[in-house]
Amino acid sequence: MGKAGGDSRSLINEQGLRIDGRKIDELRPVKIEVGILRNADGSAYIEFGKNKIMAAVYGPKEVHPKHSALPDKALLRCRYHMSPFSTEERKNPAPSRREIEISKVMREALEPALMLEDYPRTAIDVFVEVLQSDGGSRCAGISAASVALADAGINMRDLVAACAAGKVAGQVVVDVDDIEDKEGQADLPIAIMPSSNQVTLLQLDGQLNDEEFNKAFNFAVQGCKQVYQLQREALIGKYFGRSEVPEGGQ
Ligand code: ADP
């Protein structure tokens, strides 16, 4: 989305609160559920504010066409798609340039966390279906996909947690929603592998000076860490039947 960069002062009020009442360093409410699709090998559902997104994983499985198989590792394929009813105006269901780009960056964001070398000559397919979008859908989709991959039992080095920060009404804020994305001045989505502190996605739409970039990056990392806790709680809740996360445990 292009950044208007216009007068967006009303996006933050005199008390420093945003249009939906959040503080500048506050995430939207996040809910993650694991293993909700019977016919996928792994699945997850995420609500990130008003975003509602399903992620489904198939594999490791036989590769078609066969010549695209890799001799030393699994082929990871990702498809990010927005349903026609996910946006205010009906969205054409055909893949747009934006969806093709997001599918690519999503694959690149997830791949470092996966031990693809354990599954040579196979394919792992990740489908991310946006049922309702409200800004930040690529981050929410990556976070859900990583949980779905864990649910599928794929060997992983780490989860991948994603969150954006941005600049709205001249201020750096975490977790930019749709209206803030459209009327704000910058959007910085990032994904990290929280255990090893590695960045696997970093994009920037709009402009930030050095100081703003550092602040936004730190806000986004803090957001990712909160998402990571919720990812772990969702997985532990599914597999161990409890919601609390053991101190320092996996
Ligand atoms: P992200 O969802 O990762 O923030 P963008 O910054 O490209 O990705 O998009 C921001 C938001 O703009 C989306 O979450 C969605 O709500 C809206 N949007 C994107 N594409 C369309 C579209 N084709 N029609 C209507 N709204 C869209």
PDB file of C-alpha atoms and ligand atoms in Angstrom:
ATOM      1  CA  MET A   1       0.000   0.000   0.000  1.00  0.00           C
ATOM      2  CA  GLY A   2       1.358   3.450  -0.797  1.00  0.00           C
ATOM      3  CA  LYS A   3       1.933   5.734   2.112  1.00  0.00           C
ATOM      4  CA  ALA A   4      -0.072   8.948   1.856  1.00  0.00           C
ATOM      5  CA  GLY A   5       2.160  10.707   4.366  1.00  0.00           C
ATOM      6  CA  GLY A   6      -0.500  13.372   4.779  1.00  0.00           C
ATOM      7  CA  ASP A   7      -1.873  14.948   7.920  1.00  0.00           C
ATOM      8  CA  SER A   8      -2.775  11.928  10.020  1.00  0.00           C
ATOM      9  CA  ARG A   9      -2.736  13.629  13.427  1.00  0.00           C
ATOM     10  CA  SER A  10      -6.250  12.401  14.275  1.00  0.00           C
ATOM     11  CA  LEU A  11      -4.959   8.798  14.235  1.00  0.00           C
ATOM     12  CA  ILE A  12      -3.495   9.477  17.708  1.00  0.00           C
ATOM     13  CA  ASN A  13      -5.477  11.580  20.196  1.00  0.00           C
ATOM     14  CA  GLU A  14      -4.257  13.996  22.874  1.00  0.00           C
ATOM     15  CA  GLN A  15      -4.056  11.195  25.434  1.00  0.00           C
ATOM     16  CA  GLY A  16      -1.684   9.346  23.096  1.00  0.00           C
ATOM     17  CA  LEU A  17      -4.285   6.697  22.240  1.00  0.00           C
ATOM     18  CA  ARG A  18      -4.901   5.320  18.787  1.00  0.00           C
ATOM     19  CA  ILE A  19      -8.249   5.099  16.954  1.00  0.00           C
ATOM     20  CA  ASP A  20      -9.065   1.706  18.507  1.00  0.00           C
ATOM     21  CA  GLY A  21      -7.963   2.902  21.969  1.00  0.00           C
ATOM     22  CA  ARG A  22      -4.551   1.200  21.946  1.00  0.00           C
ATOM     23  CA  LYS A  23      -1.373   2.731  23.341  1.00  0.00           C
ATOM     24  CA  ILE A  24       1.493   3.193  20.884  1.00  0.00           C
ATOM     25  CA  ASP A  25       3.233   0.033  22.178  1.00  0.00           C
ATOM     26  CA  GLU A  26       0.135  -2.143  22.466  1.00  0.00           C
ATOM     27  CA  LEU A  27      -0.746  -5.070  20.185  1.00  0.00           C
ATOM     28  CA  ARG A  28      -4.259  -5.830  19.062  1.00  0.00           C
ATOM     29  CA  PRO A  29      -5.844  -8.835  20.836  1.00  0.00           C
ATOM     30  CA  VAL A  30      -4.359 -12.068  19.458  1.00  0.00           C
ATOM     31  CA  LYS A  31      -5.916 -15.533  19.574  1.00  0.00           C
ATOM     32  CA  ILE A  32      -4.285 -18.682  18.163  1.00  0.00           C
ATOM     33  CA  GLU A  33      -5.850 -22.128  17.777  1.00  0.00           C
ATOM     34  CA  VAL A  34      -3.995 -25.253  16.669  1.00  0.00           C
ATOM     35  CA  GLY A  35      -5.107 -28.283  14.660  1.00  0.00           C
ATOM     36  CA  ILE A  36      -8.542 -27.246  13.537  1.00  0.00           C
ATOM     37  CA  LEU A  37      -8.626 -28.723  10.015  1.00  0.00           C
ATOM     38  CA  ARG A  38      -9.246 -32.465   9.857  1.00  0.00           C
ATOM     39  CA  ASN A  39      -7.850 -32.976   6.356  1.00  0.00           C
ATOM     40  CA  ALA A  40      -4.568 -31.073   6.654  1.00  0.00           C
ATOM     41  CA  ASP A  41      -1.423 -32.552   8.205  1.00  0.00           C
ATOM     42  CA  GLY A  42      -1.145 -29.455  10.365  1.00  0.00           C
ATOM     43  CA  SER A  43      -3.244 -26.337  10.789  1.00  0.00           C
ATOM     44  CA  ALA A  44      -3.708 -23.181  12.810  1.00  0.00           C
ATOM     45  CA  TYR A  45      -6.174 -20.327  13.006  1.00  0.00           C
ATOM     46  CA  ILE A  46      -5.178 -16.848  14.116  1.00  0.00           C
ATOM     47  CA  GLU A  47      -7.172 -13.763  14.974  1.00  0.00           C
ATOM     48  CA  PHE A  48      -4.956 -10.694  15.094  1.00  0.00           C
ATOM     49  CA  GLY A  49      -7.300  -7.824  15.809  1.00  0.00           C
ATOM     50  CA  LYS A  50      -9.862  -8.102  13.026  1.00  0.00           C
ATOM     51  CA  ASN A  51      -7.621 -10.300  10.854  1.00  0.00           C
ATOM     52  CA  LYS A  52      -8.957 -13.850  10.641  1.00  0.00           C
ATOM     53  CA  ILE A  53      -6.545 -16.231   8.970  1.00  0.00           C
ATOM     54  CA  MET A  54      -6.304 -20.007   8.447  1.00  0.00           C
ATOM     55  CA  ALA A  55      -3.024 -21.778   7.800  1.00  0.00           C
ATOM     56  CA  ALA A  56      -2.893 -25.362   6.527  1.00  0.00           C
ATOM     57  CA  VAL A  57       0.145 -27.576   5.930  1.00  0.00           C
ATOM     58  CA  TYR A  58       0.371 -30.674   3.738  1.00  0.00           C
ATOM     59  CA  GLY A  59       3.458 -32.805   3.760  1.00  0.00           C
ATOM     60  CA  PRO A  60       6.139 -33.907   3.618  1.00  0.00           C
ATOM     61  CA  LYS A  61       4.656 -35.576   0.545  1.00  0.00           C
ATOM     62  CA  GLU A  62       5.562 -36.706  -2.950  1.00  0.00           C
ATOM     63  CA  VAL A  63       6.536 -33.858  -5.288  1.00  0.00           C
ATOM     64  CA  HIS A  64       4.542 -33.121  -8.433  1.00  0.00           C
ATOM     65  CA  PRO A  65       5.914 -32.389 -10.958  1.00  0.00           C
ATOM     66  CA  LYS A  66       8.675 -34.845 -10.056  1.00  0.00           C
ATOM     67  CA  HIS A  67      11.477 -32.839 -11.725  1.00  0.00           C
ATOM     68  CA  SER A  68      10.987 -30.015  -9.189  1.00  0.00           C
ATOM     69  CA  ALA A  69      12.047 -32.291  -6.303  1.00  0.00           C
ATOM     70  CA  LEU A  70      15.306 -31.354  -4.559  1.00  0.00           C
ATOM     71  CA  PRO A  71      17.846 -34.160  -3.937  1.00  0.00           C
ATOM     72  CA  ASP A  72      19.009 -32.896  -0.530  1.00  0.00           C
ATOM     73  CA  LYS A  73      15.986 -31.282   1.093  1.00  0.00           C
ATOM     74  CA  ALA A  74      12.237 -30.774   0.986  1.00  0.00           C
ATOM     75  CA  LEU A  75      10.756 -28.236  -1.397  1.00  0.00           C
ATOM     76  CA  LEU A  76       8.847 -25.628   0.624  1.00  0.00           C
ATOM     77  CA  ARG A  77       5.929 -24.040  -1.226  1.00  0.00           C
ATOM     78  CA  CYS A  78       3.756 -21.274   0.231  1.00  0.00           C
ATOM     79  CA  ARG A  79       0.559 -19.717  -0.996  1.00  0.00           C
ATOM     80  CA  TYR A  80      -0.862 -16.587   0.638  1.00  0.00           C
ATOM     81  CA  HIS A  81      -4.368 -15.845  -0.588  1.00  0.00           C
ATOM     82  CA  MET A  82      -7.051 -13.337   0.355  1.00  0.00           C
ATOM     83  CA  SER A  83     -10.613 -14.584   0.057  1.00  0.00           C
ATOM     84  CA  PRO A  84     -12.986 -12.460  -2.059  1.00  0.00           C
ATOM     85  CA  PHE A  85     -14.916 -11.571   1.114  1.00  0.00           C
ATOM     86  CA  SER A  86     -11.819 -10.671   3.173  1.00  0.00           C
ATOM     87  CA  THR A  87     -11.761  -6.998   2.200  1.00  0.00           C
ATOM     88  CA  GLU A  88     -14.332  -4.190   2.199  1.00  0.00           C
ATOM     89  CA  GLU A  89     -14.689  -4.328  -1.596  1.00  0.00           C
ATOM     90  CA  ARG A  90     -14.900  -7.823  -3.114  1.00  0.00           C
ATOM     91  CA  LYS A  91     -11.382  -8.956  -3.949  1.00  0.00           C
ATOM     92  CA  ASN A  92     -10.754 -10.705  -7.241  1.00  0.00           C
ATOM     93  CA  PRO A  93      -9.923 -14.300  -6.223  1.00  0.00           C
ATOM     94  CA  ALA A  94      -7.157 -14.564  -8.837  1.00  0.00           C
ATOM     95  CA  PRO A  95      -3.679 -14.206  -7.291  1.00  0.00           C
ATOM     96  CA  SER A  96      -2.555 -10.573  -7.428  1.00  0.00           C
ATOM     97  CA  ARG A  97       1.058  -9.356  -7.657  1.00  0.00           C
ATOM     98  CA  ARG A  98       0.834  -8.501  -3.960  1.00  0.00           C
ATOM     99  CA  GLU A  99      -0.231 -12.050  -3.050  1.00  0.00           C
ATOM    100  CA  ILE A 100       2.557 -13.543  -5.179  1.00  0.00           C
ATOM    101  CA  GLU A 101       5.082 -11.279  -3.408  1.00  0.00           C
ATOM    102  CA  ILE A 102       3.723 -12.138   0.038  1.00  0.00           C
ATOM    103  CA  SER A 103       3.786 -15.868  -0.787  1.00  0.00           C
ATOM    104  CA  LYS A 104       7.481 -15.505  -1.650  1.00  0.00           C
ATOM    105  CA  VAL A 105       8.496 -13.505   1.441  1.00  0.00           C
ATOM    106  CA  MET A 106       6.453 -15.864   3.596  1.00  0.00           C
ATOM    107  CA  ARG A 107       8.382 -18.869   2.261  1.00  0.00           C
ATOM    108  CA  GLU A 108      11.668 -17.053   2.880  1.00  0.00           C
ATOM    109  CA  ALA A 109      10.555 -16.105   6.407  1.00  0.00           C
ATOM    110  CA  LEU A 110       9.629 -19.696   7.328  1.00  0.00           C
ATOM    111  CA  GLU A 111      12.372 -21.656   5.571  1.00  0.00           C
ATOM    112  CA  PRO A 112      15.273 -20.920   8.022  1.00  0.00           C
ATOM    113  CA  ALA A 113      13.238 -22.424  10.879  1.00  0.00           C
ATOM    114  CA  LEU A 114      12.554 -25.715   9.078  1.00  0.00           C
ATOM    115  CA  MET A 115      14.884 -28.713   8.977  1.00  0.00           C
ATOM    116  CA  LEU A 116      14.099 -29.339   5.329  1.00  0.00           C
ATOM    117  CA  GLU A 117      17.238 -31.469   5.000  1.00  0.00           C
ATOM    118  CA  ASP A 118      15.411 -34.164   6.989  1.00  0.00           C
ATOM    119  CA  TYR A 119      12.936 -34.684   4.119  1.00  0.00           C
ATOM    120  CA  PRO A 120      14.842 -34.910   0.794  1.00  0.00           C
ATOM    121  CA  ARG A 121      12.831 -35.323  -2.446  1.00  0.00           C
ATOM    122  CA  THR A 122       9.539 -34.331  -0.779  1.00  0.00           C
ATOM    123  CA  ALA A 123       7.343 -31.232  -0.798  1.00  0.00           C
ATOM    124  CA  ILE A 124       5.821 -29.293   2.077  1.00  0.00           C
ATOM    125  CA  ASP A 125       2.903 -27.066   1.084  1.00  0.00           C
ATOM    126  CA  VAL A 126       1.757 -24.167   3.250  1.00  0.00           C
ATOM    127  CA  PHE A 127      -1.565 -22.481   2.483  1.00  0.00           C
ATOM    128  CA  VAL A 128      -2.433 -19.216   4.186  1.00  0.00           C
ATOM    129  CA  GLU A 129      -6.012 -18.142   3.590  1.00  0.00           C
ATOM    130  CA  VAL A 130      -7.055 -14.687   4.751  1.00  0.00           C
ATOM    131  CA  LEU A 131     -10.757 -14.801   5.641  1.00  0.00           C
ATOM    132  CA  GLN A 132     -10.835 -11.219   6.929  1.00  0.00           C
ATOM    133  CA  SER A 133      -8.046  -8.667   6.620  1.00  0.00           C
ATOM    134  CA  ASP A 134      -7.249  -5.606   8.680  1.00  0.00           C
ATOM    135  CA  GLY A 135      -3.590  -4.721   8.061  1.00  0.00           C
ATOM    136  CA  GLY A 136      -0.669  -6.863   9.156  1.00  0.00           C
ATOM    137  CA  SER A 137      -2.039  -9.968   7.492  1.00  0.00           C
ATOM    138  CA  ARG A 138       1.372 -11.145   6.240  1.00  0.00           C
ATOM    139  CA  CYS A 139       2.720 -11.133   9.804  1.00  0.00           C
ATOM    140  CA  ALA A 140      -0.330 -12.877  11.233  1.00  0.00           C
ATOM    141  CA  GLY A 141      -0.173 -15.377   8.343  1.00  0.00           C
ATOM    142  CA  ILE A 142       3.506 -16.184   8.994  1.00  0.00           C
ATOM    143  CA  SER A 143       2.844 -16.660  12.735  1.00  0.00           C
ATOM    144  CA  ALA A 144      -0.089 -18.987  11.998  1.00  0.00           C
ATOM    145  CA  ALA A 145       1.853 -20.904   9.324  1.00  0.00           C
ATOM    146  CA  SER A 146       4.722 -21.541  11.716  1.00  0.00           C
ATOM    147  CA  VAL A 147       2.320 -23.013  14.288  1.00  0.00           C
ATOM    148  CA  ALA A 148       0.657 -25.122  11.559  1.00  0.00           C
ATOM    149  CA  LEU A 149       4.096 -26.465  10.523  1.00  0.00           C
ATOM    150  CA  ALA A 150       4.803 -27.450  14.133  1.00  0.00           C
ATOM    151  CA  ASP A 151       1.346 -29.058  14.306  1.00  0.00           C
ATOM    152  CA  ALA A 152       2.209 -31.064  11.157  1.00  0.00           C
ATOM    153  CA  GLY A 153       5.193 -32.488  13.055  1.00  0.00           C
ATOM    154  CA  ILE A 154       7.790 -30.976  10.724  1.00  0.00           C
ATOM    155  CA  ASN A 155      11.203 -30.850  12.406  1.00  0.00           C
ATOM    156  CA  MET A 156      11.920 -27.224  13.299  1.00  0.00           C
ATOM    157  CA  ARG A 157      14.809 -25.276  14.811  1.00  0.00           C
ATOM    158  CA  ASP A 158      12.475 -22.627  16.172  1.00  0.00           C
ATOM    159  CA  LEU A 159       9.065 -21.073  15.635  1.00  0.00           C
ATOM    160  CA  VAL A 160       8.757 -17.943  13.502  1.00  0.00           C
ATOM    161  CA  ALA A 161       6.875 -15.050  15.094  1.00  0.00           C
ATOM    162  CA  ALA A 162       5.963 -11.938  13.137  1.00  0.00           C
ATOM    163  CA  CYS A 163       4.690  -8.460  13.921  1.00  0.00           C
ATOM    164  CA  ALA A 164       4.830  -5.035  12.270  1.00  0.00           C
ATOM    165  CA  ALA A 165       5.563  -1.593  13.602  1.00  0.00           C
ATOM    166  CA  GLY A 166       5.141   1.677  11.769  1.00  0.00           C
ATOM    167  CA  LYS A 167       4.799   5.413  11.866  1.00  0.00           C
ATOM    168  CA  VAL A 168       1.404   6.965  12.379  1.00  0.00           C
ATOM    169  CA  ALA A 169       0.682  10.668  12.971  1.00  0.00           C
ATOM    170  CA  GLY A 170       4.431  11.229  13.242  1.00  0.00           C
ATOM    171  CA  GLN A 171       4.828   8.653  16.027  1.00  0.00           C
ATOM    172  CA  VAL A 172       6.297   5.170  15.991  1.00  0.00           C
ATOM    173  CA  VAL A 173       3.686   2.553  16.928  1.00  0.00           C
ATOM    174  CA  VAL A 174       3.544  -1.223  17.079  1.00  0.00           C
ATOM    175  CA  ASP A 175       1.135  -3.435  15.092  1.00  0.00           C
ATOM    176  CA  VAL A 176      -0.290  -1.143  12.415  1.00  0.00           C
ATOM    177  CA  ASP A 177      -3.926  -1.851  11.515  1.00  0.00           C
ATOM    178  CA  ASP A 178      -5.615  -1.260   8.151  1.00  0.00           C
ATOM    179  CA  ILE A 179      -6.505   2.414   8.630  1.00  0.00           C
ATOM    180  CA  GLU A 180      -3.107   3.192  10.174  1.00  0.00           C
ATOM    181  CA  ASP A 181      -1.447   1.396   7.262  1.00  0.00           C
ATOM    182  CA  LYS A 182      -3.410   3.407   4.690  1.00  0.00           C
ATOM    183  CA  GLU A 183      -3.145   6.806   6.397  1.00  0.00           C
ATOM    184  CA  GLY A 184       0.162   6.391   8.217  1.00  0.00           C
ATOM    185  CA  GLN A 185       3.665   7.143   6.991  1.00  0.00           C
ATOM    186  CA  ALA A 186       5.454   3.801   7.342  1.00  0.00           C
ATOM    187  CA  ASP A 187       4.898   0.074   7.852  1.00  0.00           C
ATOM    188  CA  LEU A 188       7.765  -2.212   8.961  1.00  0.00           C
ATOM    189  CA  PRO A 189       6.743  -5.889   9.078  1.00  0.00           C
ATOM    190  CA  ILE A 190       9.338  -8.212  10.577  1.00  0.00           C
ATOM    191  CA  ALA A 191       9.562 -11.909  11.476  1.00  0.00           C
ATOM    192  CA  ILE A 192      12.041 -13.425  13.895  1.00  0.00           C
ATOM    193  CA  MET A 193      13.128 -16.808  15.193  1.00  0.00           C
ATOM    194  CA  PRO A 194      12.822 -15.854  18.859  1.00  0.00           C
ATOM    195  CA  SER A 195      15.141 -18.470  20.408  1.00  0.00           C
ATOM    196  CA  SER A 196      18.082 -17.577  18.189  1.00  0.00           C
ATOM    197  CA  ASN A 197      17.132 -13.908  17.739  1.00  0.00           C
ATOM    198  CA  GLN A 198      17.431 -14.078  13.950  1.00  0.00           C
ATOM    199  CA  VAL A 199      15.402 -11.910  11.596  1.00  0.00           C
ATOM    200  CA  THR A 200      13.796 -13.841   8.717  1.00  0.00           C
ATOM    201  CA  LEU A 201      11.596 -11.081   7.247  1.00  0.00           C
ATOM    202  CA  LEU A 202      12.128  -7.349   7.143  1.00  0.00           C
ATOM    203  CA  GLN A 203      10.243  -5.080   4.775  1.00  0.00           C
ATOM    204  CA  LEU A 204       9.678  -1.350   4.856  1.00  0.00           C
ATOM    205  CA  ASP A 205       6.904   0.524   3.112  1.00  0.00           C
ATOM    206  CA  GLY A 206       7.245   4.297   3.598  1.00  0.00           C
ATOM    207  CA  GLN A 207      10.058   6.255   5.212  1.00  0.00           C
ATOM    208  CA  LEU A 208      11.691   6.220   8.638  1.00  0.00           C
ATOM    209  CA  ASN A 209      14.805   8.075   9.771  1.00  0.00           C
ATOM    210  CA  ASP A 210      17.516   6.142  11.679  1.00  0.00           C
ATOM    211  CA  GLU A 211      16.081   6.902  15.096  1.00  0.00           C
ATOM    212  CA  GLU A 212      12.542   6.024  14.032  1.00  0.00           C
ATOM    213  CA  PHE A 213      13.734   2.844  12.357  1.00  0.00           C
ATOM    214  CA  ASN A 214      15.513   1.663  15.516  1.00  0.00           C
ATOM    215  CA  LYS A 215      12.475   2.415  17.660  1.00  0.00           C
ATOM    216  CA  ALA A 216      10.095   0.730  15.200  1.00  0.00           C
ATOM    217  CA  PHE A 217      12.369  -2.302  14.896  1.00  0.00           C
ATOM    218  CA  ASN A 218      12.505  -2.679  18.695  1.00  0.00           C
ATOM    219  CA  PHE A 219       8.715  -2.277  18.954  1.00  0.00           C
ATOM    220  CA  ALA A 220       8.219  -4.942  16.273  1.00  0.00           C
ATOM    221  CA  VAL A 221      10.656  -7.338  18.013  1.00  0.00           C
ATOM    222  CA  GLN A 222       8.783  -6.877  21.308  1.00  0.00           C
ATOM    223  CA  GLY A 223       5.542  -7.576  19.409  1.00  0.00           C
ATOM    224  CA  CYS A 224       7.065 -10.748  17.918  1.00  0.00           C
ATOM    225  CA  LYS A 225       8.054 -11.919  21.407  1.00  0.00           C
ATOM    226  CA  GLN A 226       4.488 -11.496  22.644  1.00  0.00           C
ATOM    227  CA  VAL A 227       3.206 -13.421  19.612  1.00  0.00           C
ATOM    228  CA  TYR A 228       5.783 -16.149  20.337  1.00  0.00           C
ATOM    229  CA  GLN A 229       4.415 -16.648  23.860  1.00  0.00           C
ATOM    230  CA  LEU A 230       0.918 -17.073  22.428  1.00  0.00           C
ATOM    231  CA  GLN A 231       2.180 -19.510  19.765  1.00  0.00           C
ATOM    232  CA  ARG A 232       3.841 -21.617  22.473  1.00  0.00           C
ATOM    233  CA  GLU A 233       0.794 -21.508  24.721  1.00  0.00           C
ATOM    234  CA  ALA A 234      -1.424 -22.625  21.805  1.00  0.00           C
ATOM    235  CA  LEU A 235       0.876 -25.561  20.957  1.00  0.00           C
ATOM    236  CA  ILE A 236       1.398 -26.594  24.570  1.00  0.00           C
ATOM    237  CA  GLY A 237      -2.365 -26.312  25.168  1.00  0.00           C
ATOM    238  CA  LYS A 238      -3.042 -28.637  22.234  1.00  0.00           C
ATOM    239  CA  TYR A 239      -0.350 -31.219  22.941  1.00  0.00           C
ATOM    240  CA  PHE A 240      -0.132 -31.168  26.718  1.00  0.00           C
ATOM    241  CA  GLY A 241      -3.660 -30.044  27.543  1.00  0.00           C
ATOM    242  CA  ARG A 242      -2.637 -26.970  29.507  1.00  0.00           C
ATOM    243  CA  SER A 243      -2.177 -23.343  28.719  1.00  0.00           C
ATOM    244  CA  GLU A 244       0.624 -22.203  31.013  1.00  0.00           C
ATOM    245  CA  VAL A 245       4.112 -22.162  29.542  1.00  0.00           C
ATOM    246  CA  PRO A 246       6.844 -23.724  31.688  1.00  0.00           C
ATOM    247  CA  GLU A 247       9.559 -21.276  32.720  1.00  0.00           C
ATOM    248  CA  GLY A 248      12.385 -21.470  30.170  1.00  0.00           C
ATOM    249  CA  GLY A 249      10.975 -24.722  28.745  1.00  0.00           C
ATOM    250  CA  GLN A 250      10.228 -25.598  25.129  1.00  0.00           C
TER     251      GLN A 250
HETATM  252  P1  ADP B   1      -0.432  -6.578   5.219  1.00  0.00           P
HETATM  253  O1  ADP B   1      -1.816  -7.162   5.318  1.00  0.00           O
HETATM  254  O2  ADP B   1       0.625  -7.599   5.429  1.00  0.00           O
HETATM  255  O3  ADP B   1      -0.254  -5.357   6.086  1.00  0.00           O
HETATM  256  P2  ADP B   1      -0.418  -4.675   3.008  1.00  0.00           P
HETATM  257  O4  ADP B   1       0.351  -3.649   3.767  1.00  0.00           O
HETATM  258  O5  ADP B   1      -0.106  -4.875   1.554  1.00  0.00           O
HETATM  259  O6  ADP B   1      -0.230  -6.123   3.701  1.00  0.00           O
HETATM  260  O7  ADP B   1      -1.965  -4.417   3.121  1.00  0.00           O
HETATM  261  C1  ADP B   1      -2.532  -3.801   4.230  1.00  0.00           C
HETATM  262  C2  ADP B   1      -4.006  -4.059   4.243  1.00  0.00           C
HETATM  263  O8  ADP B   1      -4.623  -3.496   3.102  1.00  0.00           O
HETATM  264  C3  ADP B   1      -4.420  -5.530   4.189  1.00  0.00           C
HETATM  265  O9  ADP B   1      -4.315  -6.203   5.438  1.00  0.00           O
HETATM  266  C4  ADP B   1      -5.841  -5.427   3.730  1.00  0.00           C
HETATM  267  O10 ADP B   1      -6.697  -5.128   4.831  1.00  0.00           O
HETATM  268  C5  ADP B   1      -5.778  -4.239   2.785  1.00  0.00           C
HETATM  269  N1  ADP B   1      -5.719  -4.721   1.407  1.00  0.00           N
HETATM  270  C6  ADP B   1      -4.677  -5.300   0.790  1.00  0.00           C
HETATM  271  N2  ADP B   1      -4.986  -5.649  -0.475  1.00  0.00           N
HETATM  272  C7  ADP B   1      -6.273  -5.274  -0.668  1.00  0.00           C
HETATM  273  C8  ADP B   1      -7.183  -5.354  -1.759  1.00  0.00           C
HETATM  274  N3  ADP B   1      -6.850  -5.902  -2.929  1.00  0.00           N
HETATM  275  N4  ADP B   1      -8.424  -4.857  -1.560  1.00  0.00           N
HETATM  276  C9  ADP B   1      -8.774  -4.293  -0.394  1.00  0.00           C
HETATM  277  N5  ADP B   1      -7.975  -4.200   0.667  1.00  0.00           N
HETATM  278  C10 ADP B   1      -6.734  -4.673   0.557  1.00  0.00           C
END
